[in-house]
mmCIF file of C-alpha atoms and ligand atoms in Angstrom:
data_model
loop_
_atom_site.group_PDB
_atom_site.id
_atom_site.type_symbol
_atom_site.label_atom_id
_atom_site.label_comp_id
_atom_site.label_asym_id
_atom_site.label_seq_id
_atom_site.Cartn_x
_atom_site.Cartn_y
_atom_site.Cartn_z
ATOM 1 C CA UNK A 28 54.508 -108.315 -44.702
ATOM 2 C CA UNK A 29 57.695 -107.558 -46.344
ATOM 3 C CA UNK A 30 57.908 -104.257 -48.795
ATOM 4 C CA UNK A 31 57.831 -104.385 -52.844
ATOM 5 C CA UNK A 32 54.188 -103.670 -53.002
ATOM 6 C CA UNK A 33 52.689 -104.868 -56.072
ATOM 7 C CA UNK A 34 49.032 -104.205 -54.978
ATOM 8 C CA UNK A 35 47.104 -102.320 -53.308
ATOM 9 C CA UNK A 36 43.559 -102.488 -51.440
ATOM 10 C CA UNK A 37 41.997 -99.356 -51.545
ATOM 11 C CA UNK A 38 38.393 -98.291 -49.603
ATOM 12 C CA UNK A 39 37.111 -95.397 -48.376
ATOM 13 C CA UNK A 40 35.178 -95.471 -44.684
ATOM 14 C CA UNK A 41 33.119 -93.473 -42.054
ATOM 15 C CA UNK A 42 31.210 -90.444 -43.354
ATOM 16 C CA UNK A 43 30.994 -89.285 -46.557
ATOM 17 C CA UNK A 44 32.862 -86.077 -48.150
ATOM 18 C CA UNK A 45 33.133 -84.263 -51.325
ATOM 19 C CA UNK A 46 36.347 -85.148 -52.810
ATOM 20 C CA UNK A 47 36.550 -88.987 -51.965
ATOM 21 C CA UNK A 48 36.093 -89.165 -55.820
ATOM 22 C CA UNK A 49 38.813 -87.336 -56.504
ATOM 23 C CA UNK A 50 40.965 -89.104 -54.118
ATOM 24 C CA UNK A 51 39.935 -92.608 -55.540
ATOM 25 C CA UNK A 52 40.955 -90.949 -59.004
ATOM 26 C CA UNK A 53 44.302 -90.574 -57.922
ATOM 27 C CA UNK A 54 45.397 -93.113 -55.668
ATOM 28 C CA UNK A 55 44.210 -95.622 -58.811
ATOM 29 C CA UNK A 56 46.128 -93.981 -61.140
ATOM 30 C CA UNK A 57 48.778 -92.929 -59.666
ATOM 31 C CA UNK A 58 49.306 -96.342 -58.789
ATOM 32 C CA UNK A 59 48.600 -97.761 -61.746
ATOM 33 C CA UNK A 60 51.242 -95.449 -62.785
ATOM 34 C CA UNK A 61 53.632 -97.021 -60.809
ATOM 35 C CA UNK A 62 52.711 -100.595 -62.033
ATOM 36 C CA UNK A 63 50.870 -101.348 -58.903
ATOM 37 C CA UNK A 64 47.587 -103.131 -59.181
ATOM 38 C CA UNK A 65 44.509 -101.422 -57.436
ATOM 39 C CA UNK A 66 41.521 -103.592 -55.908
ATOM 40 C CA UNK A 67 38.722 -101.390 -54.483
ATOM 41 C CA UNK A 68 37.184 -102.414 -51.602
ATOM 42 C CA UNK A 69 33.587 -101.534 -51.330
ATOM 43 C CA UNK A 70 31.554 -100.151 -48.398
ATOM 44 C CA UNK A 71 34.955 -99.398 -46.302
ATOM 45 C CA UNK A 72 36.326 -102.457 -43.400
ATOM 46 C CA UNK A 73 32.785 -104.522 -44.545
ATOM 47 C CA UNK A 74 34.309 -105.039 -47.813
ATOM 48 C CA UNK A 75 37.877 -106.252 -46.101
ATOM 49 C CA UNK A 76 36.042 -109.114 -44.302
ATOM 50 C CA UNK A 77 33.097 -109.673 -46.947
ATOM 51 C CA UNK A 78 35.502 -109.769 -49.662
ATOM 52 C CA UNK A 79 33.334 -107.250 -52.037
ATOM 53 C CA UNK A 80 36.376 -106.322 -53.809
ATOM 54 C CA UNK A 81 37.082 -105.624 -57.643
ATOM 55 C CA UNK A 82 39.796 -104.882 -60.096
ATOM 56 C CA UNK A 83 40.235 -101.591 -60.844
ATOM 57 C CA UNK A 84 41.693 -100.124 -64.582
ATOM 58 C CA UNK A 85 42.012 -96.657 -64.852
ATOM 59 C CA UNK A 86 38.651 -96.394 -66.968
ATOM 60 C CA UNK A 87 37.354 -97.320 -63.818
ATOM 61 C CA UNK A 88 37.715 -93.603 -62.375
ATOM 62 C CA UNK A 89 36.920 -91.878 -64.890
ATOM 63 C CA UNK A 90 34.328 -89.158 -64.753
ATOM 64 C CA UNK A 91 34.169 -89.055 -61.199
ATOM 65 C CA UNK A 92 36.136 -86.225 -60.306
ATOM 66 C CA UNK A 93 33.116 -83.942 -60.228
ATOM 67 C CA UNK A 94 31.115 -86.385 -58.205
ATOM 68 C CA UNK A 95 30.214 -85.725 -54.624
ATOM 69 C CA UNK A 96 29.844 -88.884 -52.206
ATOM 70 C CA UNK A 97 31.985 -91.934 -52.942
ATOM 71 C CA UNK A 98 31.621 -94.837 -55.758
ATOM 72 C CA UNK A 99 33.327 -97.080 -53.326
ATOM 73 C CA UNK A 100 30.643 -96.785 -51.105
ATOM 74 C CA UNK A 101 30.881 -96.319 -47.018
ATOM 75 C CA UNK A 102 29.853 -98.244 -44.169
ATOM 76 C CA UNK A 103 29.979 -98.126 -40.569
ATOM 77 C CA UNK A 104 31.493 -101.642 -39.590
ATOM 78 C CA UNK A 105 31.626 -103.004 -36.061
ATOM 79 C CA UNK A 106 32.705 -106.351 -36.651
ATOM 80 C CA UNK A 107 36.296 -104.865 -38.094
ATOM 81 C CA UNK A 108 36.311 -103.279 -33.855
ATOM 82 C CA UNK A 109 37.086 -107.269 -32.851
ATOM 83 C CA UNK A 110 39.880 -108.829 -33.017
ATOM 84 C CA UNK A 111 37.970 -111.775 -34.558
ATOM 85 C CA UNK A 112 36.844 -109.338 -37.703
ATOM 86 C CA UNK A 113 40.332 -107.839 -38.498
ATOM 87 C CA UNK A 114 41.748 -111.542 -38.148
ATOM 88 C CA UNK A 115 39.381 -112.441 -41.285
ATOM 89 C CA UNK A 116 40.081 -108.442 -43.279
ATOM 90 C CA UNK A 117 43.789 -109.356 -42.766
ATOM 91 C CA UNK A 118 42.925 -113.695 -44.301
ATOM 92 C CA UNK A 119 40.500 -111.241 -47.053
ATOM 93 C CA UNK A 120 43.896 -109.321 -47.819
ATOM 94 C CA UNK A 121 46.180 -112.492 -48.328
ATOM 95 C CA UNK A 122 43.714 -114.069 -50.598
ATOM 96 C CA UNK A 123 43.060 -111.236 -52.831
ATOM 97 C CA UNK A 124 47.147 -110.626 -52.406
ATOM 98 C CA UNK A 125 47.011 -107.047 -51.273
ATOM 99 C CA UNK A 126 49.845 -106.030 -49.933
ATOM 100 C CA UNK A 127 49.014 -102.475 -48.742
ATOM 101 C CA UNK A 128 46.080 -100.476 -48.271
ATOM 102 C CA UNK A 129 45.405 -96.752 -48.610
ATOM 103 C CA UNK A 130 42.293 -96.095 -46.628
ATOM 104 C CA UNK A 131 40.457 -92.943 -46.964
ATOM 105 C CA UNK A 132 38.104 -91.346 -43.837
ATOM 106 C CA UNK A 133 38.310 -89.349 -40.910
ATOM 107 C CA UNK A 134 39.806 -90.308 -37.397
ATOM 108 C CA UNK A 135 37.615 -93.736 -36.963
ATOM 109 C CA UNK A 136 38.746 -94.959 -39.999
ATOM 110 C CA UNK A 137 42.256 -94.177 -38.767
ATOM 111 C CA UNK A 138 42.051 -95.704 -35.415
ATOM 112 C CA UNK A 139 40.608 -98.842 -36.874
ATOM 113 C CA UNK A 140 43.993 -98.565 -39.289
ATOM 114 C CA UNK A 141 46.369 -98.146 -36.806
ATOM 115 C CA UNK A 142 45.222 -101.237 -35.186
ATOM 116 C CA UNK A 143 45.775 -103.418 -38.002
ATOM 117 C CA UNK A 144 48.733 -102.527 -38.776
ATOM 118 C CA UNK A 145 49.918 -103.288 -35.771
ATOM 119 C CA UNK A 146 48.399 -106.096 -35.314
ATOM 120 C CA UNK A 147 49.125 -108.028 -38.919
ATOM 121 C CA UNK A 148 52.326 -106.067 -40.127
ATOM 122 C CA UNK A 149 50.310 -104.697 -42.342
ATOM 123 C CA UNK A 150 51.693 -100.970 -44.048
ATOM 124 C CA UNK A 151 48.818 -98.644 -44.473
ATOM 125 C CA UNK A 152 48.560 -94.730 -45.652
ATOM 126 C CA UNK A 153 45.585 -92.478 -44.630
ATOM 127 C CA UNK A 154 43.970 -89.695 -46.614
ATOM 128 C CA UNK A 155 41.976 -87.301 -44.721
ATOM 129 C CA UNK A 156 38.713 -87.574 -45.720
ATOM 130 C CA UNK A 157 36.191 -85.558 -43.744
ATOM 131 C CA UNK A 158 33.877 -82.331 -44.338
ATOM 132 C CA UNK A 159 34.792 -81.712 -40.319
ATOM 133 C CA UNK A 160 38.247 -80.423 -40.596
ATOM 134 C CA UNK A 161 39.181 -82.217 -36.854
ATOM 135 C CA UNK A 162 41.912 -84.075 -38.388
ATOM 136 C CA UNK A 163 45.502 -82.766 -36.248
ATOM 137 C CA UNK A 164 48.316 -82.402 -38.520
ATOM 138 C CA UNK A 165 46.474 -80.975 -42.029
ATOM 139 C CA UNK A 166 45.565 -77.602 -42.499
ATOM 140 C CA UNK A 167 42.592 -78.958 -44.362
ATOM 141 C CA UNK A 168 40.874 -82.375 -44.527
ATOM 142 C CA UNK A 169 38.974 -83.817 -48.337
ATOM 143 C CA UNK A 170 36.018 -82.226 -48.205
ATOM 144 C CA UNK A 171 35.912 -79.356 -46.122
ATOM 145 C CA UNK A 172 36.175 -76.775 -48.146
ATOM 146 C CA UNK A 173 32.934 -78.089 -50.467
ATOM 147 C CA UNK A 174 30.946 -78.496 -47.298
ATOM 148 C CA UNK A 175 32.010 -74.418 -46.391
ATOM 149 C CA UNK A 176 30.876 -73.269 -49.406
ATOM 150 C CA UNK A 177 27.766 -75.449 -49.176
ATOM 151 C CA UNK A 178 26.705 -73.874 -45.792
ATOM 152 C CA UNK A 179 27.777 -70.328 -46.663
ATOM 153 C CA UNK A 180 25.347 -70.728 -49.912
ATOM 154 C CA UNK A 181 22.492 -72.001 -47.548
ATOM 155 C CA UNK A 182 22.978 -68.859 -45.194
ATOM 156 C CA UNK A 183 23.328 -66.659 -47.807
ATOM 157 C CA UNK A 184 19.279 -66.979 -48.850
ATOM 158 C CA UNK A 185 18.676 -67.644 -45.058
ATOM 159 C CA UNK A 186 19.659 -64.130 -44.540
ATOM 160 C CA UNK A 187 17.195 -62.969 -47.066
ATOM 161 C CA UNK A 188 14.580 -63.816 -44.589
ATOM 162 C CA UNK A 189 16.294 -62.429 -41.700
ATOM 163 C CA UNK A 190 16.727 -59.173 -42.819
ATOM 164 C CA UNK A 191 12.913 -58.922 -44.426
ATOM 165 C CA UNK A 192 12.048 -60.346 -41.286
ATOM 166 C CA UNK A 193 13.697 -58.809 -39.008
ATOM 167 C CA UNK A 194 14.585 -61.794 -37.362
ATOM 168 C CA UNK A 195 17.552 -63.722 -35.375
ATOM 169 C CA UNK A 196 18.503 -67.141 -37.131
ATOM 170 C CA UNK A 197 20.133 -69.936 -35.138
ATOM 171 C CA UNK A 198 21.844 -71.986 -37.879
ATOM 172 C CA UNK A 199 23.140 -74.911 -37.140
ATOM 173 C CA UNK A 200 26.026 -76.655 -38.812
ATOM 174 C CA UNK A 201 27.573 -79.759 -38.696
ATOM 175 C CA UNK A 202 30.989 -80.591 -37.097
ATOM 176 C CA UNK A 203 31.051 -83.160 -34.622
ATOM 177 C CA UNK A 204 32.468 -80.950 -31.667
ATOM 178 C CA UNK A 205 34.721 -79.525 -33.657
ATOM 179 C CA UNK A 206 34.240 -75.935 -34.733
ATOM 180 C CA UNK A 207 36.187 -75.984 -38.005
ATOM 181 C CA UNK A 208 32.905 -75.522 -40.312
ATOM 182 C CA UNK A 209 31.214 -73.221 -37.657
ATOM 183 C CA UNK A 210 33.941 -70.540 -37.277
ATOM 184 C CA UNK A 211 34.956 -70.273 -40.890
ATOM 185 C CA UNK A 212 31.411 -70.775 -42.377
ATOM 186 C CA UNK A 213 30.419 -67.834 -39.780
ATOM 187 C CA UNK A 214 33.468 -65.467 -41.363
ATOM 188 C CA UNK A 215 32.655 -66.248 -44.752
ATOM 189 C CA UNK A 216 29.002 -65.562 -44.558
ATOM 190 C CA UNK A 217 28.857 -62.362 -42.524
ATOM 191 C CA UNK A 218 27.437 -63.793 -39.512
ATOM 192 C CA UNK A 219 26.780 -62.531 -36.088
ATOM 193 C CA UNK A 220 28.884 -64.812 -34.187
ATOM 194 C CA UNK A 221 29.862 -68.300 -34.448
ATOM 195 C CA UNK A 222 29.057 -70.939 -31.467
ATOM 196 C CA UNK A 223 31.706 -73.515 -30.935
ATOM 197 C CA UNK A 224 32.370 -76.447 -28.740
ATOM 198 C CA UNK A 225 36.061 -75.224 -28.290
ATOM 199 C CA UNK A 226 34.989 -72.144 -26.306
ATOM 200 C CA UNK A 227 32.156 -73.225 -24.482
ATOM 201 C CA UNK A 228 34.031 -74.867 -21.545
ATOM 202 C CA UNK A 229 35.881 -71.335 -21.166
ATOM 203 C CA UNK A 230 32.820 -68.698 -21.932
ATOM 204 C CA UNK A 231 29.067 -68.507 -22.223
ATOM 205 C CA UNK A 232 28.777 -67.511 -25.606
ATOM 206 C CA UNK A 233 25.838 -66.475 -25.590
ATOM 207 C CA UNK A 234 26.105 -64.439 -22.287
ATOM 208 C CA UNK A 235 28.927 -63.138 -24.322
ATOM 209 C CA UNK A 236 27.094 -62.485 -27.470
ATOM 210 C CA UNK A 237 24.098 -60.308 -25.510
ATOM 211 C CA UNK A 238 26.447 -58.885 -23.685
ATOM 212 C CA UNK A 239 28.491 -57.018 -26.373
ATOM 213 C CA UNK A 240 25.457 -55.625 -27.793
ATOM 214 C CA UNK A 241 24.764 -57.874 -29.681
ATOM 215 C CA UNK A 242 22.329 -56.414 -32.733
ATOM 216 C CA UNK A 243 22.609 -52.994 -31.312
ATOM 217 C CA UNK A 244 22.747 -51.400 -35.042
ATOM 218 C CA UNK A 245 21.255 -54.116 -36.921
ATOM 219 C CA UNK A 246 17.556 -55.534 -37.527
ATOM 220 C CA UNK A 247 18.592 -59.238 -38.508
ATOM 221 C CA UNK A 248 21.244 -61.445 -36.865
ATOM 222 C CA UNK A 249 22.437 -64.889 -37.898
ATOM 223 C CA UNK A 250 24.262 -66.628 -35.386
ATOM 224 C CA UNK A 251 26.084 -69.837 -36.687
ATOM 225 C CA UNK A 252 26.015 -72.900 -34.158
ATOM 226 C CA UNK A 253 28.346 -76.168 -34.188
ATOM 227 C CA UNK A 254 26.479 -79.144 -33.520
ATOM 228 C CA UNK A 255 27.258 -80.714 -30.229
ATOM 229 C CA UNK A 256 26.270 -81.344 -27.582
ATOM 230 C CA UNK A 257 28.174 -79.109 -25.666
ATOM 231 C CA UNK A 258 27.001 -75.925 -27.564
ATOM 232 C CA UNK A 259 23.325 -77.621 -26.917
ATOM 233 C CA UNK A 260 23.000 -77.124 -30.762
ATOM 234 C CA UNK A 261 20.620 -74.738 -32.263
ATOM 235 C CA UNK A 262 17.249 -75.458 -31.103
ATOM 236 C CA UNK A 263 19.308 -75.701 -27.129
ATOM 237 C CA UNK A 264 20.265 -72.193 -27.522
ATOM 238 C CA UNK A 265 17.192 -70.706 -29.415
ATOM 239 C CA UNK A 266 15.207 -71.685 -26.299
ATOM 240 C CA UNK A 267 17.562 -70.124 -24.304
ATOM 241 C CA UNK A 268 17.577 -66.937 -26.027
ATOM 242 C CA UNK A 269 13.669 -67.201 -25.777
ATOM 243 C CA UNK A 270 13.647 -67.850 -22.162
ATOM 244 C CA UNK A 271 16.066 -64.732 -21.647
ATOM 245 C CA UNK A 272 15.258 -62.449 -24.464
ATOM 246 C CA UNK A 273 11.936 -62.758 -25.111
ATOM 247 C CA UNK A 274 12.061 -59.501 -27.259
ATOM 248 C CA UNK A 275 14.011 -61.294 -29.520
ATOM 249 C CA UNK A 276 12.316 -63.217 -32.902
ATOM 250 C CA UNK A 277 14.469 -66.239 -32.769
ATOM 251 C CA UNK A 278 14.371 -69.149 -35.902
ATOM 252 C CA UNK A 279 16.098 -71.996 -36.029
ATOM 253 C CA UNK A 280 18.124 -73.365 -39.353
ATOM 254 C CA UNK A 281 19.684 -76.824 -38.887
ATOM 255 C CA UNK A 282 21.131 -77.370 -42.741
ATOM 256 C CA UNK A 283 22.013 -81.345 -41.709
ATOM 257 C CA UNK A 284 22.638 -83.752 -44.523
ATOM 258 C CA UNK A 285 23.051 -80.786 -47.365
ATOM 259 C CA UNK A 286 26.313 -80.404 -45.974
ATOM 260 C CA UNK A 287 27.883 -83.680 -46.901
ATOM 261 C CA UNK A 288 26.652 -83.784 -50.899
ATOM 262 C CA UNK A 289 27.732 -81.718 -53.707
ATOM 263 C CA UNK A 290 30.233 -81.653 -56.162
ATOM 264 C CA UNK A 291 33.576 -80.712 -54.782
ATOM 265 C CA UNK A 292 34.617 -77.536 -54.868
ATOM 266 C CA UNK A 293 38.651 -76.652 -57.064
ATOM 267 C CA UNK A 294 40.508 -76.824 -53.827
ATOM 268 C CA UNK A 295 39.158 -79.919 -52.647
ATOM 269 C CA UNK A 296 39.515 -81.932 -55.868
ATOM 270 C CA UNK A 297 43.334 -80.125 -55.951
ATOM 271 C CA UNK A 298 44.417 -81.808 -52.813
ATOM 272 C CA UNK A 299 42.617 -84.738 -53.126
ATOM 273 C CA UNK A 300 44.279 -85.393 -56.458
ATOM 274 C CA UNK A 301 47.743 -84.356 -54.588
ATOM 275 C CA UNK A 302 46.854 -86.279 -51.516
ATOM 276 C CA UNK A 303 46.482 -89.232 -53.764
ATOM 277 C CA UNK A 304 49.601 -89.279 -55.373
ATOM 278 C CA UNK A 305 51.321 -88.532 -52.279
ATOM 279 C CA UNK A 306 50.357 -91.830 -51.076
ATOM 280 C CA UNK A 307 51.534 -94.048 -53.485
ATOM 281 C CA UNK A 308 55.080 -91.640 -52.915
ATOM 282 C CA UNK A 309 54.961 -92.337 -49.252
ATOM 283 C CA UNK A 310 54.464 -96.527 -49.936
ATOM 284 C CA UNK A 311 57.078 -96.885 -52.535
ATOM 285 C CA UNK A 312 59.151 -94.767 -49.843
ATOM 286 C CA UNK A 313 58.241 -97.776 -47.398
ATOM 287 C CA UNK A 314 56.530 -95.593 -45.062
ATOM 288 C CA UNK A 315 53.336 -96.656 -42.953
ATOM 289 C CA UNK A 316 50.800 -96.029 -40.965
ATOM 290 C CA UNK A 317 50.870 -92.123 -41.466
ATOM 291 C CA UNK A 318 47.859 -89.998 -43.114
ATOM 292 C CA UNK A 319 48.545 -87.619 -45.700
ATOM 293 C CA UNK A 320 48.249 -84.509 -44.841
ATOM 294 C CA UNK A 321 49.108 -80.379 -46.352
ATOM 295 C CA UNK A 322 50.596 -77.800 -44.150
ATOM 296 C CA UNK A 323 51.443 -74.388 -45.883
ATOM 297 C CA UNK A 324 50.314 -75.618 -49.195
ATOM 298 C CA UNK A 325 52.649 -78.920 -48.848
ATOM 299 C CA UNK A 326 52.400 -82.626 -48.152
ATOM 300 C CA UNK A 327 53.496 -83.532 -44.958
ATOM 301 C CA UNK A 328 53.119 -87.275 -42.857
ATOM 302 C CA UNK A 329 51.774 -87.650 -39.916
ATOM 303 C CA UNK A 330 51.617 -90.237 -37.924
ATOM 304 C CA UNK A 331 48.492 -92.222 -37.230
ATOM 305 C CA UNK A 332 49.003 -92.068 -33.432
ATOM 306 C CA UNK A 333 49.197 -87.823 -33.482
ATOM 307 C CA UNK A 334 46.256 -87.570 -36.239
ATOM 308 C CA UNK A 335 44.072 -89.404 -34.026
ATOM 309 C CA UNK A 336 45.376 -87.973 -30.571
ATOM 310 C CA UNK A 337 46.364 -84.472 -30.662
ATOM 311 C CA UNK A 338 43.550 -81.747 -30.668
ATOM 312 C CA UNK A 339 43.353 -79.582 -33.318
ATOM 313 C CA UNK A 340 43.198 -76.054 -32.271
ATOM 314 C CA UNK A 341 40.853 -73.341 -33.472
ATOM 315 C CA UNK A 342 42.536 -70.650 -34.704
ATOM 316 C CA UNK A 343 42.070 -67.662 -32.009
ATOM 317 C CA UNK A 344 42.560 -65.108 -34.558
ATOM 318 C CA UNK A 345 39.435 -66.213 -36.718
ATOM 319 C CA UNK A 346 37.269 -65.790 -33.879
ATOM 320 C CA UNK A 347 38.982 -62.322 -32.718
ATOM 321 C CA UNK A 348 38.493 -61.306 -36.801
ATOM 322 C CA UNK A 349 34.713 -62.046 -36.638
ATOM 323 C CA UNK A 350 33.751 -60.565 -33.276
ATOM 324 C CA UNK A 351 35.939 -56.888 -35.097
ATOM 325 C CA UNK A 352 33.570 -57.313 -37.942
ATOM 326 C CA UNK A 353 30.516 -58.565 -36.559
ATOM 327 C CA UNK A 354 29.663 -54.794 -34.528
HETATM 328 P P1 ADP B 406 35.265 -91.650 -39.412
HETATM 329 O O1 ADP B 406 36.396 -92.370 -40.054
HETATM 330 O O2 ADP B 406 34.590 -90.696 -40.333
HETATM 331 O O3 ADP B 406 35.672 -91.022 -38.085
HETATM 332 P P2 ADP B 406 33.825 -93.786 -37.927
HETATM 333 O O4 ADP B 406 34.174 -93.246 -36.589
HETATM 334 O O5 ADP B 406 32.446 -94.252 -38.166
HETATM 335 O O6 ADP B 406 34.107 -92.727 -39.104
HETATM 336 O O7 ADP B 406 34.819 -95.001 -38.246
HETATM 337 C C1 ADP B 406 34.746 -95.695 -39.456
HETATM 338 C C2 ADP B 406 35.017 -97.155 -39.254
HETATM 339 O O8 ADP B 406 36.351 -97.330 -38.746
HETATM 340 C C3 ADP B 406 34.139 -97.856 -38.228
HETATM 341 O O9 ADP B 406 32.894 -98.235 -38.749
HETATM 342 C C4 ADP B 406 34.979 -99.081 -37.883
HETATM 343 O O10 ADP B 406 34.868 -100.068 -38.878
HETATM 344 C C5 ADP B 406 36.400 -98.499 -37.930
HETATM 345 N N1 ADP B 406 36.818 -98.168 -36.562
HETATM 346 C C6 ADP B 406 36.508 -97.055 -35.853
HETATM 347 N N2 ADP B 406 37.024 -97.143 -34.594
HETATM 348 C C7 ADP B 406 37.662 -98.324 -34.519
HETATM 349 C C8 ADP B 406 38.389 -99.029 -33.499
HETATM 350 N N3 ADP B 406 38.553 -98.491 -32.277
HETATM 351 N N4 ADP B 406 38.893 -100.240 -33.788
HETATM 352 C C9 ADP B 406 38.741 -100.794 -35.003
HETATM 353 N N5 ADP B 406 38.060 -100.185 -36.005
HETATM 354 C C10 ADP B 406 37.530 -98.985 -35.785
#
């Protein structure tokens, strides 16, 4: 496909975050903009090879900014993992003469990108769109910082209980082995301690966590636990603590699909609408295949290949922060 884009298939994919909205929004108008013609693909790849596609004006975004979830709809879509699938996305894509796509999810929805561009010449930008933060290369992803301030609301009237209770609250979170939400949901709420997949392979947190005397001036403890199944989630560790610690009066919180909803929080609807723009930039710049992504408050481009690839770290310091402020 040569360059001089003059539309542009747009479809968000994978899980759903706060913010997609937002992002839609702005990658519509800010193409529009730019005299580029928008199509929006519904339910994410399905749409590509079904060929649910439609127009889109800007009155087509409007009012969604404040909406959680995404109007575009999201699907998981194994057919667009063959060869055979892409092959009829990419015939979808000449027919409906797109000639670039900006697709927003996490690192699935990437990897599934990266292939077709490859494979069909296609040029295609990424938005981060995940409430898990384990996107390398952005300091945040769409949708994190909504599902934060989701889970530290939640814990918030969970620790009600605790303390009346005197009790020791497991609360699990989600994050898909990363322990983005965990760690910074545990800071921001006052918690305990936060357990993470990152630091499991080098400690036993929870040895850790008894071990430092662990409640030794307080009557009610929450501890904050990633989902994973290396952490063995909340309900793994609660019977652990109950095996060991029987003394202990152990509950178990797992806040699940609450996380994803909600309208977006300032910040999240901020980058989005930057993220956005920032696409159509990087196209009419004639790059591809890069996600969008904000380092130190500014757009950056990364490639597909490094989002994907390269582990995000944790950030040591957070977790050295909440252990000082946790005794
Ligand atoms: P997320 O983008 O949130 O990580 P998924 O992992 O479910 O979500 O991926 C979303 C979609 O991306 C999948 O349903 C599939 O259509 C596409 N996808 C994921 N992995 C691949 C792959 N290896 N090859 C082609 N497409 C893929």
């Amino acid at each position: 496909m040569t360059y001089g884009i003059k539309c542009i298939g747009l479809l968000t994919s994978g899980g759903d975050a706060p913010g997609m909205n937002a992002a839609i929004r702005s990658v519509t108008r800010s193409a529009i903009f730019n005299n580029i013609r928008v199509k929006a693909i519904y339910r994410g790849y399905k749409g590509l090879i079904t060929g649910e596609i439609k127009e889109f004006q800007t009155q087509n975004v409007s009012n969604i900014i404040q909406q959680g979830g995404t109007i575009l709809k999201t699907a998981r879509c194994e057919e667009f993992k063959t060869i055979e699938g892409r092959k009829i996305a990419y015939q979808t894509m000449v027919k409906e003469e797109i000639d670039a796509l900006v697709v927003i999810g996490g690192d699935g929805t990437f990897t599934g990108a990266r292939i077709f561009a490859q494979e069909f010449n296609v040029p295609i930008i990424g938005l981060p769109g995940t409430i898990d933060n384990d996107l390398y290369g952005t300091d945040s992803t769409i949708g994190f910082d909504t599902a934060l301030n989701t889970i530290i609301h939640a814990v918030d009237k969970i620790r009600d209980t605790a303390t009346s209770h005197e009790r020791l609250f497991f609360i699990e979170v989600m994050g898909r082995d990363a322990g983005f939400l965990a760690l910074n949901s545990a800071l921001a709420s006052g918690a305990e301690a936060a357990i993470i997949p990152e630091r499991e392979t080098k400690v036993d947190q929870l040895e850790e966590l008894i071990k430092n005397g662990f409640r030794k001036s307080k009557n009610s403890s929450i501890v904050i636990v990633a989902e994973s199944e290396i952490t063995g989630g909340a309900n793994g560790l609660a019977a652990r603590m109950h095996k060991e610690h029987p003394e202990y009066d152990v509950r178990v919180t797992i806040l699940g699909h609450i996380q994803r909803g909600g309208s977006p929080s300032a910040y999240d609807r901020i980058i989005a609408s930057r993220m956005g723009v920032a696409a159509i930039d990087a196209l009419l710049d004639e790059q591809r295949s890069i996600m969008i992504g904000i380092v130190n408050n500014e757009i950056v481009h990364v490639p597909f290949t490094k989002a994907i690839k390269d582990d995000k770290p944790v950030n040591e310091n957070l977790l050295g922060v909440l252990q000082i402020l946790s005794i």
